[in-house]
Coordinates of C-alpha atoms in Angstrom, one line a residue:
M1 CA 81.2 61.6 25.6
D2 CA 77.8 61.0 27.1
R3 CA 75.1 62.5 25.0
I4 CA 74.2 65.9 25.7
L5 CA 70.7 66.3 27.3
P6 CA 67.9 68.9 26.5
R7 CA 68.0 72.8 26.6
V8 CA 70.0 74.3 29.6
S9 CA 69.2 78.3 29.6
N10 CA 67.0 77.6 32.5
R11 CA 69.0 74.3 33.9
P12 CA 72.5 75.0 33.5
S13 CA 73.2 72.5 36.2
E14 CA 72.4 69.8 33.8
I15 CA 75.1 70.0 31.6
R16 CA 79.0 70.2 32.2
Q17 CA 80.9 73.6 30.7
T18 CA 83.3 71.3 28.9
D19 CA 80.3 69.8 27.0
A20 CA 78.9 72.9 26.1
R21 CA 82.5 74.4 24.7
L22 CA 82.8 70.9 22.8
V23 CA 79.4 71.7 20.7
L24 CA 80.5 75.2 20.1
A25 CA 83.8 74.1 19.0
F26 CA 82.3 71.8 16.7
V27 CA 79.4 73.9 15.2
C28 CA 81.9 76.5 14.6
A29 CA 84.4 73.9 12.9
T30 CA 81.7 72.8 10.7
A31 CA 80.3 76.3 9.9
F32 CA 83.9 77.2 9.1
T33 CA 84.6 74.3 6.7
V34 CA 80.9 74.7 4.9
V35 CA 81.9 78.4 4.4
L36 CA 85.2 77.7 3.6
N37 CA 83.9 75.4 0.4
G38 CA 81.9 78.2 -0.9
T39 CA 84.0 80.9 -0.8
M40 CA 87.3 79.3 -2.3
L41 CA 85.2 77.7 -5.3
P42 CA 84.7 80.8 -7.2
V43 CA 88.4 81.7 -7.5
A44 CA 88.9 78.2 -9.2
L45 CA 86.1 78.1 -11.6
P46 CA 88.5 79.3 -14.7
E47 CA 90.5 76.3 -14.2
I48 CA 87.5 74.0 -13.7
G49 CA 85.6 75.5 -16.8
S50 CA 89.1 74.3 -18.7
A51 CA 89.4 71.2 -17.3
L52 CA 86.0 70.0 -17.9
S53 CA 85.2 72.2 -21.2
L54 CA 82.4 74.2 -19.3
G55 CA 81.1 77.7 -20.4
S56 CA 80.0 80.3 -18.1
V57 CA 76.7 79.5 -18.0
A58 CA 77.6 76.1 -16.6
L59 CA 80.0 77.2 -14.4
G60 CA 77.8 80.0 -13.1
W61 CA 75.0 77.1 -12.0
I62 CA 77.6 75.2 -10.3
I63 CA 77.4 78.4 -8.0
T64 CA 73.6 79.1 -8.2
G65 CA 72.5 75.7 -8.0
Y66 CA 74.3 75.2 -4.6
F67 CA 72.1 78.0 -3.2
L68 CA 68.8 76.9 -4.5
V69 CA 69.1 73.7 -3.0
N70 CA 70.3 75.5 0.1
G71 CA 67.9 77.6 0.7
V72 CA 65.0 75.1 0.0
A73 CA 66.6 72.6 2.5
I74 CA 66.9 74.4 5.7
P75 CA 63.5 74.8 6.7
F76 CA 63.3 70.7 5.7
F77 CA 66.3 70.3 8.1
G78 CA 64.5 72.5 10.8
R79 CA 61.3 70.9 10.6
L80 CA 62.6 67.5 10.9
A81 CA 64.9 68.3 13.8
D82 CA 61.5 69.5 15.7
I83 CA 60.4 65.9 15.0
Y84 CA 63.8 63.9 15.3
G85 CA 66.1 66.1 17.4
V86 CA 69.0 68.4 16.5
A87 CA 71.7 65.6 16.7
R88 CA 70.2 63.2 14.4
L89 CA 69.5 65.7 11.6
Y90 CA 72.5 67.4 11.9
A91 CA 74.8 63.9 11.3
I92 CA 72.3 63.3 8.6
G93 CA 73.4 66.6 7.0
L94 CA 77.3 66.1 7.5
A95 CA 76.8 62.6 5.8
T96 CA 75.1 64.3 3.0
F97 CA 77.6 66.7 2.6
F98 CA 80.5 63.8 2.9
L99 CA 78.4 62.3 -0.4
G100 CA 78.2 65.7 -2.4
S101 CA 82.1 66.4 -1.8
V102 CA 83.1 62.8 -3.2
L103 CA 81.0 63.4 -6.3
C104 CA 82.6 66.5 -6.6
T105 CA 86.2 65.3 -6.1
L106 CA 85.4 62.4 -8.4
A107 CA 83.5 64.2 -11.0
P108 CA 84.4 63.1 -14.8
G109 CA 82.2 66.3 -16.0
F110 CA 79.7 68.6 -15.5
A111 CA 76.6 66.4 -14.7
T112 CA 78.4 64.5 -11.8
L113 CA 79.9 68.0 -10.6
M114 CA 76.5 69.9 -10.5
A115 CA 75.1 66.5 -8.9
G116 CA 77.6 66.9 -6.3
R117 CA 77.4 70.3 -5.7
L118 CA 73.4 70.1 -5.2
V119 CA 74.0 67.3 -2.7
Q120 CA 76.6 69.7 -1.1
G121 CA 73.8 72.3 -0.8
A122 CA 71.5 70.3 0.7
G123 CA 74.0 68.6 3.1
A124 CA 75.2 72.2 4.2
A125 CA 71.7 73.3 5.2
A126 CA 71.7 71.5 8.2
V127 CA 75.1 73.2 9.3
V128 CA 73.7 76.5 8.6
G129 CA 70.1 76.0 9.7
L130 CA 71.0 73.9 13.0
G131 CA 74.1 74.8 14.1
P132 CA 72.8 78.0 16.0
T133 CA 70.2 75.9 17.4
A134 CA 72.7 73.4 18.9
V135 CA 74.6 76.4 20.6
S136 CA 71.5 77.4 21.8
L137 CA 70.6 74.7 23.3
V138 CA 73.4 74.4 25.4
F139 CA 74.0 77.7 26.3
P140 CA 72.1 79.9 29.1
A141 CA 70.1 83.1 27.9
E142 CA 72.7 85.5 29.4
I143 CA 75.8 84.5 27.5
R144 CA 73.7 83.5 24.0
G145 CA 74.9 86.2 22.0
R146 CA 78.4 85.6 23.1
S147 CA 78.3 81.9 22.1
L148 CA 76.4 82.9 18.7
G149 CA 78.9 85.7 18.1
L150 CA 81.8 83.1 18.3
V151 CA 79.7 81.0 15.4
G152 CA 79.8 84.2 13.4
A153 CA 83.4 84.7 13.8
A154 CA 84.2 81.4 12.3
V155 CA 81.5 81.9 9.5
G156 CA 83.8 85.2 8.9
A157 CA 87.0 83.2 9.1
G158 CA 85.8 81.0 6.4
A159 CA 84.9 83.9 4.1
A160 CA 88.0 85.6 4.7
A161 CA 90.4 82.6 4.1
G162 CA 88.2 80.7 1.3
P163 CA 89.5 83.3 -1.8
V164 CA 93.2 83.0 -0.6
F165 CA 93.3 79.4 0.3
G166 CA 91.1 78.4 -2.9
G167 CA 93.7 80.4 -5.2
A168 CA 96.7 78.9 -3.6
V169 CA 95.3 75.3 -3.4
T170 CA 94.1 75.5 -7.1
D171 CA 97.3 76.7 -8.3
L172 CA 99.2 74.0 -6.4
F173 CA 97.3 71.0 -6.5
G174 CA 94.2 71.5 -9.0
W175 CA 90.6 72.5 -8.3
R176 CA 89.6 68.8 -7.2
I177 CA 91.6 69.1 -3.9
L178 CA 89.3 72.0 -2.8
F179 CA 86.7 69.4 -2.1
A180 CA 88.7 67.0 0.1
A181 CA 87.7 69.1 3.2
G182 CA 84.2 68.2 2.6
V183 CA 85.4 64.6 2.5
L184 CA 86.7 64.3 5.8
F185 CA 83.0 65.4 7.1
G186 CA 82.5 61.9 6.6
A187 CA 84.6 60.7 10.0
L188 CA 82.6 63.7 12.1
V189 CA 79.0 61.9 11.4
P190 CA 79.3 59.8 14.5
L191 CA 80.7 62.8 16.6
A192 CA 77.5 64.7 16.0
S193 CA 75.5 62.0 16.9
R194 CA 77.1 61.9 20.3
M195 CA 78.1 65.3 20.9
L196 CA 75.4 67.5 19.8
P197 CA 72.1 68.1 21.8
R198 CA 69.3 66.4 21.2
G199 CA 66.7 69.3 21.6
A200 CA 63.0 68.3 22.5
G201 CA 62.4 66.0 19.7
S202 CA 58.8 65.0 19.4
P203 CA 58.7 61.7 17.5
E204 CA 54.7 61.5 18.0
S205 CA 54.6 65.0 15.7
R206 CA 54.2 64.4 12.0
L207 CA 55.7 66.2 9.2
D208 CA 53.4 67.4 6.5
L209 CA 55.2 66.1 3.5
A210 CA 52.4 67.6 1.0
G211 CA 53.1 71.1 2.7
G212 CA 56.7 70.8 2.8
V213 CA 56.8 69.6 -1.2
L214 CA 54.5 72.9 -1.9
F215 CA 56.8 75.2 0.3
A216 CA 59.9 73.8 -1.6
F217 CA 58.2 74.5 -5.0
A218 CA 57.4 78.0 -3.5
L219 CA 60.5 78.8 -2.5
G220 CA 62.6 77.3 -5.4
G221 CA 60.6 78.5 -8.1
A222 CA 61.3 82.4 -6.5
L223 CA 64.6 82.2 -6.1
L224 CA 65.0 80.6 -9.8
A225 CA 63.0 83.5 -10.9
L226 CA 65.2 86.2 -9.2
T227 CA 68.2 84.4 -10.2
R228 CA 67.2 83.9 -13.9
G229 CA 65.8 87.4 -14.1
A230 CA 68.9 89.0 -12.7
E231 CA 71.0 87.5 -15.4
V232 CA 69.0 87.5 -18.5
G233 CA 65.4 89.5 -17.7
I234 CA 62.1 89.3 -17.2
R235 CA 61.0 88.4 -20.7
D236 CA 62.8 85.0 -20.6
G237 CA 61.0 81.7 -20.7
V238 CA 62.5 80.1 -17.7
F239 CA 62.2 83.2 -15.5
L240 CA 58.3 83.5 -16.5
A241 CA 57.4 79.7 -15.9
S242 CA 59.5 79.9 -12.4
V243 CA 57.3 82.9 -11.5
G244 CA 54.2 80.8 -12.3
V245 CA 55.3 77.7 -10.3
A246 CA 56.1 80.1 -7.2
V247 CA 52.8 81.9 -7.5
V248 CA 50.8 78.5 -8.1
A249 CA 52.5 76.5 -5.2
S250 CA 52.8 79.7 -3.0
V251 CA 48.6 79.8 -3.0
L252 CA 48.5 76.1 -2.4
F253 CA 50.9 76.3 0.2
V254 CA 48.9 79.0 2.1
F255 CA 45.9 76.8 1.8
R256 CA 47.6 73.5 3.2
Q257 CA 49.1 75.8 5.6
A258 CA 45.7 76.9 7.2
T259 CA 44.0 73.5 6.9
A260 CA 46.6 70.7 7.8
P261 CA 46.9 69.6 11.3
E262 CA 50.1 69.8 11.8
P263 CA 51.4 72.2 8.7
F264 CA 54.7 72.2 7.8
V265 CA 55.5 75.7 9.2
P266 CA 54.6 75.4 13.0
R267 CA 51.4 77.8 13.4
A268 CA 53.1 78.8 17.1
L269 CA 55.9 80.5 15.0
L270 CA 53.4 82.6 12.7
A271 CA 51.7 83.6 16.0
N272 CA 54.5 84.9 17.4
R273 CA 54.7 88.7 16.8
A274 CA 58.3 88.9 18.2
Y275 CA 59.5 86.1 15.9
V276 CA 57.8 87.5 12.9
W277 CA 59.5 90.8 13.5
L278 CA 62.8 89.5 14.1
C279 CA 62.7 87.5 10.4
A280 CA 61.5 90.6 9.1
A281 CA 64.3 92.8 10.3
T282 CA 66.4 89.7 9.0
L283 CA 64.7 90.3 5.6
L284 CA 65.6 93.8 5.6
L285 CA 68.9 93.6 6.6
I286 CA 70.0 91.5 3.6
G287 CA 70.8 94.0 1.2
V288 CA 74.1 94.9 2.7
I289 CA 75.3 91.4 2.3
V290 CA 74.7 92.0 -1.5
A291 CA 76.1 95.6 -1.1
V292 CA 79.5 93.4 0.1
E293 CA 79.6 90.3 -2.0
V294 CA 78.0 91.4 -5.2
A295 CA 77.7 94.9 -5.7
V296 CA 81.5 95.9 -4.7
P297 CA 83.4 94.0 -6.8
L298 CA 81.6 95.0 -10.1
P299 CA 82.5 98.5 -10.1
L300 CA 86.1 97.6 -9.0
A301 CA 86.6 95.5 -11.9
Q302 CA 84.6 97.3 -14.5
I303 CA 85.4 100.9 -13.5
N304 CA 88.7 100.5 -11.4
G305 CA 90.1 97.9 -13.5
L306 CA 91.3 95.7 -10.8
G307 CA 91.9 91.8 -11.2
A308 CA 90.4 88.9 -9.1
T309 CA 93.3 89.2 -6.4
Q310 CA 93.0 92.8 -6.2
I311 CA 89.3 92.9 -5.5
G312 CA 90.0 90.0 -2.7
L313 CA 92.5 92.4 -0.9
V314 CA 89.7 95.2 -0.7
L315 CA 87.1 92.9 0.8
A316 CA 89.4 90.9 3.1
P317 CA 89.5 93.5 5.8
S318 CA 85.7 93.3 6.6
A319 CA 85.8 89.5 6.3
L320 CA 88.6 89.4 8.5
L321 CA 87.0 92.0 11.1
T322 CA 84.1 89.7 11.5
V323 CA 86.4 87.0 13.3
V324 CA 87.2 89.9 16.1
W325 CA 83.9 91.7 15.6
G326 CA 81.7 88.7 16.1
P327 CA 82.5 88.0 19.4
V328 CA 82.4 91.4 20.7
S329 CA 78.6 92.1 19.2
G330 CA 77.9 88.9 20.9
R331 CA 78.7 90.6 24.1
L332 CA 76.8 93.9 23.1
V333 CA 74.0 91.7 22.4
D334 CA 73.9 90.0 25.8
R335 CA 74.0 93.2 27.5
L336 CA 71.9 95.5 25.6
G337 CA 69.4 93.5 24.3
V338 CA 68.3 92.8 20.8
A339 CA 66.9 96.0 19.5
A340 CA 69.6 98.5 20.6
P341 CA 72.4 96.5 18.8
T342 CA 69.9 95.7 15.3
A343 CA 69.4 99.7 15.2
L344 CA 73.2 100.4 15.6
G345 CA 73.9 97.9 12.8
A346 CA 71.5 99.2 10.8
A347 CA 72.9 102.5 11.2
A348 CA 76.3 101.5 10.4
C349 CA 74.9 100.0 7.2
I350 CA 73.1 102.8 6.0
A351 CA 76.0 104.8 6.9
G352 CA 78.6 102.6 4.6
V353 CA 76.0 102.0 1.6
V354 CA 75.6 106.0 1.1
L355 CA 79.2 106.5 1.4
L356 CA 79.6 103.6 -0.9
S357 CA 77.3 105.5 -3.5
G358 CA 78.9 108.5 -2.9
F359 CA 82.4 108.0 -2.9
G360 CA 83.1 104.2 -3.2
V361 CA 82.4 103.8 -6.8
G362 CA 85.0 104.8 -9.3
G363 CA 86.8 105.9 -5.9
A364 CA 90.3 104.9 -4.5
A365 CA 90.5 101.1 -3.8
W366 CA 91.3 102.0 -0.1
V367 CA 88.2 104.3 0.2
T368 CA 85.9 101.5 -0.8
A369 CA 87.6 98.8 1.2
A370 CA 87.2 101.3 4.5
L371 CA 83.6 101.7 3.7
V372 CA 83.2 98.0 3.3
V373 CA 84.5 97.5 6.5
V374 CA 81.5 100.0 8.1
V375 CA 78.9 97.8 6.3
G376 CA 80.5 94.8 7.6
V377 CA 80.4 95.7 11.2
G378 CA 76.7 96.8 10.7
I379 CA 76.2 93.2 9.1
T380 CA 77.5 91.5 11.7
L381 CA 76.1 93.2 14.8
G382 CA 72.5 93.1 13.2
K383 CA 72.9 89.6 12.1
I384 CA 73.8 88.3 15.6
A385 CA 71.2 90.7 17.1
T386 CA 68.4 89.2 15.1
S387 CA 69.6 85.5 15.5
T388 CA 69.9 85.8 19.3
G389 CA 66.5 87.1 19.3
V390 CA 65.2 84.3 17.5
S391 CA 66.9 81.6 19.9
L392 CA 65.7 83.4 22.8
T393 CA 61.9 84.0 21.8
V394 CA 61.1 80.7 20.3
P395 CA 60.2 77.9 22.4
E396 CA 62.3 74.9 22.6
E397 CA 59.7 72.5 20.7
N398 CA 60.0 74.8 17.8
L399 CA 63.2 76.2 18.0
P400 CA 64.9 74.2 15.3
S401 CA 62.2 75.5 12.9
G402 CA 62.4 79.1 13.9
I403 CA 65.8 79.4 13.4
A404 CA 65.8 77.4 10.3
V405 CA 63.1 79.6 8.7
N406 CA 65.1 82.6 9.8
E407 CA 68.3 81.5 8.4
M408 CA 66.1 80.7 5.1
V409 CA 65.0 84.3 5.2
W410 CA 68.6 85.4 5.2
I411 CA 69.3 83.3 2.4
C412 CA 66.3 84.3 0.4
G413 CA 66.7 87.8 1.0
I414 CA 70.2 87.7 -0.5
S415 CA 68.7 86.7 -3.6
V416 CA 66.1 89.7 -3.4
G417 CA 68.6 92.1 -2.8
T418 CA 70.9 90.7 -5.9
A419 CA 68.0 91.2 -8.1
L420 CA 67.0 94.6 -6.9
F421 CA 70.8 96.1 -7.3
T422 CA 71.5 94.5 -10.6
A423 CA 67.8 95.7 -12.0
V424 CA 68.2 99.3 -10.7
A425 CA 72.1 99.4 -11.9
A426 CA 71.0 98.2 -15.2
A427 CA 68.3 100.7 -15.6
R428 CA 70.1 103.7 -14.4
S429 CA 73.4 102.6 -16.2
G430 CA 72.7 105.6 -19.1
A431 CA 71.4 108.3 -16.6
P432 CA 73.3 111.4 -17.4
D433 CA 72.9 112.6 -13.3
P434 CA 73.3 110.2 -10.2
L435 CA 70.7 110.6 -7.3
N436 CA 73.3 110.7 -5.2
P437 CA 74.9 114.4 -5.2
F438 CA 78.1 113.2 -3.9
H439 CA 78.9 110.8 -6.9
S440 CA 80.9 112.1 -9.7
G441 CA 82.3 110.3 -12.7
P442 CA 81.4 107.0 -14.2
G443 CA 79.3 104.1 -12.5
V444 CA 75.8 106.2 -12.2
G445 CA 74.1 103.1 -12.3
Y446 CA 76.0 101.3 -9.5
S447 CA 76.0 104.6 -7.6
D448 CA 72.3 104.8 -7.6
A449 CA 71.8 100.7 -7.2
F450 CA 73.9 101.2 -3.6
L451 CA 71.7 104.2 -2.6
V452 CA 68.4 102.1 -3.4
L453 CA 70.1 99.2 -1.2
S454 CA 69.6 101.8 1.9
I455 CA 65.7 101.9 1.7
P456 CA 65.3 98.7 3.3
L457 CA 67.6 99.6 6.0
V458 CA 65.6 102.5 6.5
L459 CA 62.7 100.6 7.0
L460 CA 64.7 98.3 9.4
L461 CA 65.8 101.4 11.5
L462 CA 62.1 102.5 11.8
T463 CA 61.1 99.0 12.9
T464 CA 63.5 98.1 15.4
P465 CA 61.5 99.6 18.2
K466 CA 59.0 96.3 17.4
L467 CA 62.1 94.3 18.7
R468 CA 62.3 95.5 22.2
G469 CA 60.5 92.8 23.9
A470 CA 62.4 90.0 21.4
G471 CA 63.8 87.5 23.8
K472 CA 62.3 88.5 26.7
K473 CA 59.4 86.1 26.4
R474 CA 59.5 82.6 25.9
S475 CA 57.3 79.6 26.5
R476 CA 59.0 76.8 28.4

């Protein structure tokens, strides 16, 4: 296939429709595989621990380390794609993920497995950060939401299939086979170079390596502090050291950003008010992801007494709904713009977490499942709206960085939301009365934590008028 040439949002005649669909299929397939790899691993942790004689702390870092590296690497791939083009960096990301998968598959012990997971996290950053960019470059603005909605559907399918697939494969063939799908990425590297769009690409630009290193230390320190603080508390030495690194690196990064001729984060992004508001909306939306992925399983296990398989069945309807609701959400965004779907998504999420606070904690499992579906509807609609807005607001020369930074905000926000939820749940665990008058019975801490998650969502709802112009103005 001939290499697809640049962005066609205002030049649709420059690309064949078949080629655009192939790009979409390629991005969806790789996104599905990366998400599947992440969601099927937790159910295999007990067997991995038994096989490699690992304790709970080491097993936890197999998951945590992946996401720490992933969050830091996303903006690097975005900035490098600004300079060298999307196709080349996407291929490098797939090759990196392939290498990490090989290390994980063959790992004789914890050190090799941990190294493989860190390498996987770096490679997956290209798929997360550049996949939406590749799709945005080949589909016109009027159907951008629909195309990104299909990517969201692929992500939802991976999330839904992961626990079931992971459990079945682990039981039948062992945990090492779980990484085999990532090994197949090696065959996709040459396809990525040929199939995906180059984008604007400015080889004459330079990467601000010093700024990037400071950014990595600032972000990595903050993510590690949030993770460690949620696990062991704020008096821990690692937590305090991480906070110190994050603060110092952040100060130095701000100075570098202001003085570098070509800073790590393009100044055009920070000067774009619509883009800044979209990133803020993304940050405010993330608390509900925590409600689904982290918060809901805890009371189901501790109060309802459900096992891992039963909890998976409670969460499965929401994940499966994303497969159908993702494309529908994209069509709504194409028709209504960014602001209205974001507001509707925020409203659905508010209703879901408030009702979870009142009736989900300690209630019947089917009630929790239904409320998680409500939250899932809001998450999908809001995420696709903000992602589409970013793709339409940022000029092509900064599109990879713009989308990558927004995706990084999403991942960082999950860490913030997790820390917030666990802190409130712990602080209010011994409270005699819940903040939500509709809650009764055990689990006051969890009920109050769910209610607190509604606060950033209310702020999001109040700020959606700022998004009315998002996507309508774009430099060409």
